[in-house]
């Protein structure tokens, strides 16, 4: 009897210890689960931030490389075209002039669209980048310089017409007011041709109807048989 009571007491004590340990383990398990949950959540946030940073840096680097490759490719292409301007074959020279005139027109259209966007305060993505802004005076100066040594009249005319149109110096390009005796209205206070060197330029047979050539220096330039009807030549 005494032994049985002692054994029951020991068993009860053991059950209480087991229950106490179970409660402690449950508490530890809950804390452990919360800690794991927080660590997992924080790890996910950190991983997402790292992925965003790495991805953004990679995209930035890739975009820079693409822009650099595009710029280098454009420069190499222009250099090749410039070399073709000095070719012995007129056909090659005409092709080179055509490429440069087309590029000049594309840049002018993009520039005009960007200026209109600036006024309307919409889609600023169409503005010229710094490299494109440098292209315009480079192409124009090269074409004018080439004309000074060009003997082919057709190529002279092609250059003259392309430069005038590419710079937006033709005020009535569609000749809507061809029969008007009134001079065309200039778009700005200064001719787009004013800053370029037209001395000794060979522009025979050029079609410069309604051109804005105010104040341009044509010293010793060849403009024989040039169409200059309704041209603005004040101070030229």
Backbone as numpy.savetxt, mean C-alpha at the origin, in Angstrom:
# Nx Ny Nz CAx CAy CAz Cx Cy Cz
-16.72 -60.56 79.43 -17.53 -59.35 79.43 -16.68 -58.09 79.43
-15.72 -58.05 80.33 -14.82 -56.89 80.38 -14.02 -56.79 79.09
-13.56 -57.95 78.64 -12.78 -57.99 77.41 -13.64 -57.54 76.24
-14.94 -57.98 76.25 -15.83 -57.59 75.16 -16.06 -56.09 75.17
-16.29 -55.50 76.35 -16.49 -54.05 76.43 -15.25 -53.29 75.94
-14.10 -53.82 76.35 -12.85 -53.18 75.94 -12.69 -53.25 74.43
-13.08 -54.41 73.88 -12.95 -54.58 72.43 -13.90 -53.66 71.70
-15.12 -53.52 72.18 -16.11 -52.62 71.56 -15.63 -51.17 71.64
-15.05 -50.82 72.80 -14.53 -49.46 72.98 -13.42 -49.17 71.97
-12.51 -50.17 71.81 -11.43 -50.01 70.85 -11.97 -49.89 69.43
-13.02 -50.71 69.13 -13.61 -50.66 67.80 -14.26 -49.30 67.53
-14.97 -48.77 68.54 -15.63 -47.47 68.40 -14.59 -46.37 68.21
-13.52 -46.45 68.97 -12.43 -45.47 68.86 -11.82 -45.51 67.46
-11.68 -46.77 66.94 -11.11 -46.93 65.61 -12.03 -46.35 64.54
-13.37 -46.58 64.72 -14.34 -46.03 63.76 -14.31 -44.50 63.75
-14.17 -43.90 64.95 -14.11 -42.43 65.04 -12.85 -41.89 64.36
-11.73 -42.62 64.55 -10.49 -42.19 63.90 -10.61 -42.28 62.38
-11.24 -43.40 61.93 -11.44 -43.57 60.48 -12.33 -42.48 59.92
-13.42 -42.14 60.66 -14.34 -41.09 60.21 -13.63 -39.75 60.17
-12.79 -39.50 61.19 -12.04 -38.24 61.24 -11.08 -38.13 60.05
-10.41 -39.26 59.78 -9.49 -39.27 58.63 -10.23 -39.07 57.32
-11.44 -39.68 57.25 -12.24 -39.54 56.03 -12.63 -38.09 55.79
-13.04 -37.40 56.90 -13.40 -35.99 56.79 -12.20 -35.15 56.35
-11.05 -35.46 56.94 -9.84 -34.73 56.57 -9.49 -34.94 55.10
-9.62 -36.21 54.68 -9.32 -36.51 53.28 -10.29 -35.81 52.34
-11.57 -35.81 52.73 -12.57 -35.12 51.90 -12.26 -33.63 51.78
-11.85 -33.04 52.91 -11.51 -31.61 52.89 -10.29 -31.36 51.99
-9.30 -32.24 52.13 -8.10 -32.10 51.31 -8.43 -32.31 49.82
-9.29 -33.31 49.57 -9.69 -33.56 48.17 -10.38 -32.35 47.57
-11.26 -31.69 48.35 -11.97 -30.51 47.85 -10.99 -29.39 47.53
-10.06 -29.15 48.50 -9.05 -28.10 48.27 -8.17 -28.45 47.07
-7.84 -29.75 46.96 -6.99 -30.18 45.85 -7.71 -29.97 44.51
-9.00 -30.34 44.53 -9.78 -30.16 43.30 -9.88 -28.68 42.92
-10.12 -27.81 43.92 -10.19 -26.37 43.63 -8.84 -25.86 43.12
-7.77 -26.34 43.76 -6.44 -25.91 43.33 -6.17 -26.36 41.89
-6.52 -27.60 41.57 -6.33 -28.11 40.22 -7.15 -27.30 39.22
-8.39 -27.00 39.62 -9.27 -26.23 38.73 -8.69 -24.85 38.44
-8.22 -24.18 39.52 -7.63 -22.84 39.34 -6.34 -22.89 38.50
-5.52 -23.90 38.80 -4.28 -24.04 38.04 -4.57 -24.30 36.56
-5.57 -25.15 36.31 -5.95 -25.46 34.93 -6.46 -24.21 34.21
-7.32 -23.46 34.93 -7.88 -22.25 34.33 -6.79 -21.22 34.03
-5.91 -21.02 35.04 -4.82 -20.07 34.84 -3.89 -20.53 33.71
-3.63 -21.84 33.69 -2.79 -22.38 32.63 -3.40 -22.15 31.26
-4.72 -22.32 31.16 -5.40 -22.07 29.89 -5.31 -20.62 29.47
-5.49 -19.70 30.45 -5.39 -18.27 30.15 -3.99 -17.90 29.69
-3.00 -18.40 30.44 -1.60 -18.11 30.09 -1.28 -18.68 28.70
-1.75 -19.91 28.43 -1.50 -20.52 27.13 -2.15 -19.71 26.01
-3.39 -19.23 26.27 -4.07 -18.43 25.25 -3.35 -17.12 25.00
-2.90 -16.47 26.09 -2.16 -15.22 25.94 -0.85 -15.44 25.18
-0.14 -16.52 25.53 1.10 -16.83 24.83 0.85 -17.12 23.35
-0.23 -17.87 23.09 -0.55 -18.20 21.70 -0.88 -16.93 20.91
-1.66 -16.02 21.57 -2.01 -14.77 20.89 -0.77 -13.93 20.63
0.12 -13.87 21.62 1.35 -13.07 21.47 2.23 -13.64 20.36
2.44 -14.96 20.44 3.29 -15.61 19.44 2.67 -15.49 18.05
1.34 -15.71 17.98 0.66 -15.60 16.69 0.73 -14.19 16.14
0.51 -13.18 17.02 0.60 -11.80 16.57 1.99 -11.44 16.11
3.00 -11.88 16.85 4.39 -11.60 16.47 4.72 -12.28 15.15
4.25 -13.52 15.00 4.51 -14.25 13.75 3.84 -13.55 12.57
2.57 -13.13 12.77 1.87 -12.44 11.68 2.53 -11.12 11.34
2.98 -10.39 12.37 3.66 -9.12 12.14 4.95 -9.33 11.35
5.71 -10.33 11.77 6.96 -10.64 11.07 6.70 -11.09 9.64
5.67 -11.90 9.49 5.32 -12.39 8.15 4.87 -11.24 7.25
4.04 -10.33 7.81 3.57 -9.19 7.03 4.73 -8.28 6.62
5.67 -8.07 7.55 6.84 -7.26 7.23 7.65 -7.90 6.10
7.80 -9.22 6.19 8.57 -9.92 5.15 7.85 -9.85 3.80
6.53 -10.01 3.83 5.77 -9.93 2.59 5.88 -8.54 1.96
5.80 -7.50 2.81 5.94 -6.13 2.30 7.34 -5.89 1.74
8.33 -6.41 2.45 9.71 -6.25 1.97 9.92 -6.98 0.65
9.41 -8.21 0.55 9.53 -8.97 -0.69 8.79 -8.27 -1.83
7.62 -7.71 -1.51 6.85 -7.00 -2.53 7.60 -5.77 -3.01
8.20 -5.03 -2.06 8.94 -3.82 -2.43 10.15 -4.17 -3.29
10.89 -5.23 -2.88 12.07 -5.63 -3.65 11.68 -6.12 -5.04
10.58 -6.86 -5.11 10.12 -7.34 -6.41 9.72 -6.19 -7.32
9.06 -5.19 -6.72 8.65 -4.02 -7.51 9.85 -3.23 -8.00
10.85 -3.09 -7.14 12.06 -2.35 -7.53 12.81 -3.08 -8.64
12.91 -4.41 -8.52 13.60 -5.19 -9.56 12.86 -5.09 -10.89
11.54 -5.12 -10.82 10.73 -5.01 -12.04 10.94 -3.64 -12.69
10.93 -2.57 -11.88 11.12 -1.23 -12.42 12.51 -1.08 -13.05
13.52 -1.64 -12.39 14.87 -1.56 -12.94 14.97 -2.25 -14.29
14.30 -3.38 -14.42 14.30 -4.09 -15.70 13.61 -3.25 -16.77
12.48 -2.63 -16.41 11.75 -1.80 -17.37 12.59 -0.59 -17.76
13.26 0.02 -16.77 14.13 1.17 -17.07 15.24 0.78 -18.04
15.81 -0.41 -17.88 16.84 -0.87 -18.80 16.29 -1.04 -20.21
15.04 -1.52 -20.29 14.43 -1.73 -21.61 14.19 -0.41 -22.34
14.12 0.70 -21.61 13.93 2.00 -22.25 15.12 2.37 -23.13
16.28 1.79 -22.87 17.47 2.08 -23.66 17.79 1.02 -24.69
16.84 0.11 -24.93 17.07 -0.96 -25.90 17.16 -0.40 -27.33
17.88 -1.10 -28.18 18.02 -0.67 -29.58 16.73 -0.86 -30.37
15.91 -1.79 -29.97 14.69 -2.09 -30.72 13.55 -1.18 -30.27
12.92 -0.42 -31.17 11.79 0.44 -30.81 10.64 -0.34 -30.15
10.44 -1.57 -30.59 9.36 -2.39 -30.02 9.56 -2.60 -28.53
10.79 -2.86 -28.12 11.09 -3.07 -26.69 10.90 -1.76 -25.92
11.33 -0.65 -26.52 11.19 0.65 -25.85 9.73 1.02 -25.68
8.94 0.77 -26.72 7.50 1.06 -26.63 6.86 0.24 -25.52
7.23 -1.04 -25.42 6.69 -1.89 -24.36 7.04 -1.37 -22.98
8.28 -0.92 -22.81 8.72 -0.38 -21.52 7.95 0.89 -21.17
7.78 1.78 -22.17 7.01 3.01 -21.93 5.57 2.67 -21.55
4.99 1.69 -22.24 3.60 1.28 -21.95 3.44 0.80 -20.51
4.40 0.00 -20.06 4.35 -0.51 -18.68 4.42 0.64 -17.68
5.31 1.60 -17.90 5.48 2.71 -16.97 4.28 3.65 -17.00
3.73 3.88 -18.18 2.55 4.75 -18.29 1.36 4.11 -17.58
1.19 2.80 -17.75 0.10 2.10 -17.08 0.26 2.16 -15.56
1.50 1.97 -15.09 1.77 2.05 -13.65 1.48 3.45 -13.14
1.86 4.46 -13.92 1.62 5.84 -13.53 0.12 6.13 -13.44
-0.65 5.62 -14.38 -2.10 5.81 -14.34 -2.73 5.10 -13.15
-2.24 3.90 -12.85 -2.76 3.16 -11.69 -2.50 3.93 -10.40
-1.30 4.48 -10.26 -0.96 5.24 -9.06 -1.79 6.52 -8.97
-2.00 7.17 -10.11 -2.82 8.40 -10.10 -4.25 8.09 -9.67
-4.83 7.02 -10.22 -6.20 6.65 -9.86 -6.30 6.31 -8.37
-5.31 5.61 -7.87 -5.32 5.25 -6.44 -5.17 6.50 -5.58
-4.32 7.43 -6.02 -4.11 8.67 -5.28 -5.38 9.51 -5.27
-6.04 9.61 -6.42 -7.29 10.38 -6.49 -8.37 9.75 -5.63
-8.44 8.41 -5.64 -9.42 7.71 -4.80 -9.15 7.96 -3.32
-7.85 7.94 -2.96 -7.47 8.18 -1.55 -7.82 9.61 -1.14
-7.58 10.57 -2.04 -7.91 11.96 -1.73 -9.41 12.14 -1.55
-10.19 11.45 -2.39 -11.64 11.51 -2.25 -12.09 10.85 -0.95
-11.47 9.73 -0.62 -11.79 9.05 0.64 -11.48 9.94 1.84
-10.38 10.69 1.74 -10.01 11.58 2.85 -11.06 12.66 3.04
-11.60 13.16 1.93 -12.64 14.18 2.02 -13.92 13.60 2.62
-14.26 12.39 2.18 -15.49 11.73 2.66 -15.28 10.99 3.97
-14.01 10.88 4.40 -13.66 10.19 5.65 -14.11 8.73 5.63
-13.77 8.03 4.53 -14.09 6.61 4.42 -12.88 5.86 3.88
-12.81 4.57 4.17 -11.84 3.61 3.63 -10.46 4.20 3.36
-9.73 4.44 4.44 -8.38 4.98 4.32 -7.38 3.95 3.83
-7.77 2.72 3.61 -6.85 1.67 3.18 -6.34 1.91 1.75
-7.02 2.75 0.99 -6.63 2.92 -0.41 -5.54 3.97 -0.61
-5.06 4.59 0.47 -4.04 5.61 0.29 -2.71 4.99 -0.13
-1.89 5.79 -0.82 -0.59 5.31 -1.30 0.36 5.10 -0.14
1.13 4.02 -0.20 2.17 3.84 0.81 3.39 4.66 0.41
4.35 4.86 1.32 5.51 5.72 1.02 6.27 5.30 -0.23
6.39 3.99 -0.48 7.11 3.52 -1.65 6.37 3.91 -2.94
5.05 3.81 -2.91 4.26 4.18 -4.09 4.32 5.69 -4.34
4.37 6.48 -3.27 4.48 7.92 -3.42 5.80 8.31 -4.10
6.85 7.54 -3.82 8.15 7.82 -4.45 8.17 7.39 -5.91
7.34 6.41 -6.26 7.34 5.89 -7.62 6.92 6.93 -8.64
5.92 7.75 -8.29 5.36 8.70 -9.26 6.43 9.65 -9.81
7.14 10.42 -8.95 8.17 11.31 -9.50 9.31 10.57 -10.19
9.63 9.36 -9.71 10.70 8.59 -10.34 10.33 8.21 -11.77
9.13 7.66 -11.95 8.69 7.25 -13.28 8.60 8.44 -14.22
8.00 9.55 -13.75 7.84 10.73 -14.60 9.20 11.29 -15.02
10.10 11.42 -14.07 11.44 11.97 -14.37 12.19 11.09 -15.37
12.09 9.78 -15.21 12.76 8.87 -16.13 12.17 8.98 -17.54
10.85 9.02 -17.64 10.22 9.12 -18.95 10.60 10.42 -19.66
10.59 11.54 -18.93 10.96 12.82 -19.53 12.42 12.78 -19.98
13.28 12.23 -19.14 14.70 12.14 -19.47 14.93 11.29 -20.71
14.21 10.16 -20.80 14.34 9.27 -21.96 13.90 9.99 -23.23
12.85 10.82 -23.14 12.34 11.50 -24.33 13.39 12.43 -24.94
14.29 12.95 -24.13 15.30 13.90 -24.62 16.29 13.26 -25.58
16.35 11.92 -25.57 17.28 11.21 -26.45 16.54 10.29 -27.42
15.21 10.32 -27.37 14.41 9.43 -28.21 14.22 10.04 -29.61
14.53 9.27 -30.65 14.40 9.74 -32.03 13.07 9.33 -32.65
12.46 8.31 -32.11 11.20 7.81 -32.67 10.05 8.73 -32.24
9.39 9.37 -33.21 8.34 10.35 -32.90 7.14 9.69 -32.21
6.81 8.48 -32.62 5.68 7.78 -32.00 5.93 7.55 -30.51
7.17 7.20 -30.17 7.50 6.98 -28.76 7.51 8.31 -28.01
8.01 9.38 -28.66 7.96 10.70 -28.05 6.53 11.07 -27.68
5.62 10.86 -28.63 4.21 11.18 -28.40 3.62 10.32 -27.27
3.98 9.05 -27.28 3.47 8.12 -26.25 3.90 8.60 -24.86
5.17 9.01 -24.75 5.68 9.50 -23.46 4.97 10.78 -23.05
4.86 11.73 -23.99 4.23 13.01 -23.68 2.79 12.84 -23.23
2.03 12.04 -23.99 0.63 11.83 -23.63 0.50 11.08 -22.30
1.37 10.08 -22.10 1.31 9.29 -20.87 1.65 10.09 -19.63
2.67 10.96 -19.73 3.06 11.78 -18.60 1.95 12.77 -18.24
1.38 13.42 -19.26 0.33 14.40 -19.02 -0.89 13.77 -18.37
-1.30 12.61 -18.88 -2.46 11.93 -18.32 -2.15 11.34 -16.95
-0.96 10.74 -16.83 -0.59 10.10 -15.57 -0.48 11.07 -14.41
-0.13 12.32 -14.70 -0.04 13.33 -13.64 -1.35 14.08 -13.43
-2.34 13.75 -14.23 -3.64 14.43 -14.09 -3.60 15.86 -14.58
-2.75 16.12 -15.58 -2.61 17.49 -16.09 -3.59 17.80 -17.21
-4.29 16.80 -17.72 -5.31 17.03 -18.75 -6.63 17.35 -18.05
-7.12 18.56 -18.25 -8.29 19.03 -17.49 -9.61 18.58 -18.09
-9.63 18.31 -19.38 -10.87 17.87 -20.03 -10.55 16.61 -20.83
-10.22 15.55 -20.11 -9.73 14.32 -20.75 -10.75 13.72 -21.71
-12.04 13.85 -21.41 -13.08 13.27 -22.27 -13.57 14.26 -23.32
-12.97 15.47 -23.33 -13.29 16.50 -24.32 -14.79 16.81 -24.36
-15.40 16.89 -23.19 -16.82 17.19 -23.10 -17.12 18.63 -23.53
-16.12 19.50 -23.38 -16.32 20.91 -23.71 -15.42 21.31 -24.89
-15.32 20.43 -25.85 -14.39 20.63 -26.96 -14.70 21.90 -27.76
-15.97 22.24 -27.90 -16.35 23.40 -28.69 -16.37 24.68 -27.88
-16.10 24.59 -26.60 -16.13 25.79 -25.75 -14.92 26.68 -26.02
-15.17 27.99 -26.02 -14.07 28.95 -26.19 -13.49 29.36 -24.84
-14.15 28.97 -23.79 -13.67 29.29 -22.45 -12.56 28.33 -22.05
-11.54 28.84 -21.38 -10.45 27.95 -20.93 -10.95 27.01 -19.83
-10.36 25.84 -19.74 -10.78 24.91 -18.68 -10.41 25.45 -17.30
-11.06 24.94 -16.29 -10.82 25.39 -14.92 -9.74 24.51 -14.30
-8.63 25.09 -13.85 -7.56 24.28 -13.23 -8.03 23.66 -11.92
-7.47 22.51 -11.59 -7.86 21.80 -10.38 -7.14 22.32 -9.14
-6.01 22.99 -9.33 -5.24 23.50 -8.19 -4.54 24.79 -8.60
-3.87 25.40 -7.67 -3.19 26.66 -7.95 -1.89 26.47 -8.71
-1.45 25.23 -8.86 -0.18 24.94 -9.51 -0.33 23.77 -10.47
0.32 23.85 -11.62 0.27 22.77 -12.59 0.98 21.53 -12.05
0.42 20.33 -12.29 1.09 19.09 -11.86 2.44 18.88 -12.54
2.67 19.60 -13.66 3.93 19.45 -14.40 5.04 20.36 -13.89
4.68 21.32 -13.03 5.57 22.42 -12.69 6.89 21.96 -12.09
6.90 20.92 -11.29 8.12 20.56 -10.55 9.08 19.69 -11.36
8.72 19.38 -12.62 9.58 18.49 -13.42 10.37 19.28 -14.46
11.48 18.72 -14.88 12.40 19.37 -15.82 12.04 18.98 -17.26
11.37 19.88 -17.96 10.96 19.63 -19.34 11.91 20.30 -20.35
13.00 20.88 -19.88 13.95 21.48 -20.82 14.51 20.40 -21.75
14.51 20.72 -23.07 15.06 19.83 -24.10 14.22 18.56 -24.31
13.04 18.47 -23.69 12.19 17.29 -23.89 11.75 17.21 -25.34
11.68 16.00 -25.87 11.25 15.77 -27.25 9.83 15.19 -27.25
8.86 16.08 -27.48 7.45 15.70 -27.42 6.73 16.02 -28.73
7.35 15.73 -29.83 6.73 16.04 -31.12 5.43 15.27 -31.29
4.42 15.99 -31.83 3.12 15.39 -32.14 2.32 15.01 -30.89
2.69 15.59 -29.73 1.95 15.28 -28.49 0.51 15.78 -28.58
-0.40 15.05 -27.95 -1.80 15.48 -27.90 -2.09 15.98 -26.48
-1.94 17.30 -26.32 -2.08 17.92 -25.01 -3.29 18.85 -24.97
-4.38 18.37 -25.48 -5.62 19.16 -25.45 -6.01 19.45 -23.99
-6.26 20.73 -23.70 -6.68 21.21 -22.37 -5.67 20.89 -21.27
-4.39 20.90 -21.60 -3.38 20.58 -20.59 -3.14 21.79 -19.68
-2.87 21.51 -18.42 -2.49 22.55 -17.46 -0.96 22.57 -17.38
-0.35 23.52 -18.11 1.12 23.62 -18.14 1.56 25.00 -17.68
0.83 25.58 -16.75 1.15 26.92 -16.27 2.52 26.94 -15.59
3.36 27.87 -16.02 4.64 28.08 -15.37 5.69 27.01 -15.63
5.44 26.10 -16.58 6.39 25.02 -16.86 7.50 25.53 -17.78
8.73 25.13 -17.50 9.90 25.56 -18.28 10.12 24.59 -19.43
9.74 25.02 -20.66 9.92 24.20 -21.86 11.10 24.71 -22.69
12.11 25.23 -22.05 13.25 25.78 -22.79 13.83 24.73 -23.74
13.90 25.11 -25.03 14.48 24.27 -26.07 13.78 22.91 -26.20
12.54 22.81 -25.73 11.78 21.56 -25.88 11.18 21.50 -27.28
10.98 20.31 -27.79 10.40 20.11 -29.11 8.92 19.77 -28.95
8.06 20.74 -29.31 6.62 20.53 -29.25 6.00 20.74 -30.63
6.74 20.42 -31.68 6.21 20.58 -33.03 4.98 19.71 -33.23
3.98 20.33 -33.88 2.70 19.67 -34.20 1.98 19.15 -32.96
2.28 19.71 -31.80 1.59 19.31 -30.57 0.19 19.91 -30.54
-0.80 19.14 -30.13 -2.16 19.65 -29.99 -2.31 20.36 -28.66
-2.45 21.68 -28.70 -2.49 22.47 -27.46 -3.76 23.31 -27.37
-4.80 22.86 -28.02 -6.04 23.61 -27.96 -6.58 23.65 -26.52
-7.04 24.82 -26.10 -7.58 25.08 -24.77 -6.55 24.78 -23.67
-5.27 24.82 -24.00 -4.23 24.58 -23.00 -4.04 25.82 -22.13
-3.72 25.59 -20.88 -3.38 26.68 -19.95 -1.87 26.80 -19.93
-1.35 27.87 -20.54 0.09 28.03 -20.70 0.59 29.31 -20.03
-0.17 29.88 -19.13 0.22 31.12 -18.47 1.56 30.96 -17.76
2.53 31.79 -18.13 3.83 31.75 -17.48 4.75 30.65 -17.95
4.32 29.87 -18.93 5.16 28.77 -19.43 6.28 29.34 -20.30
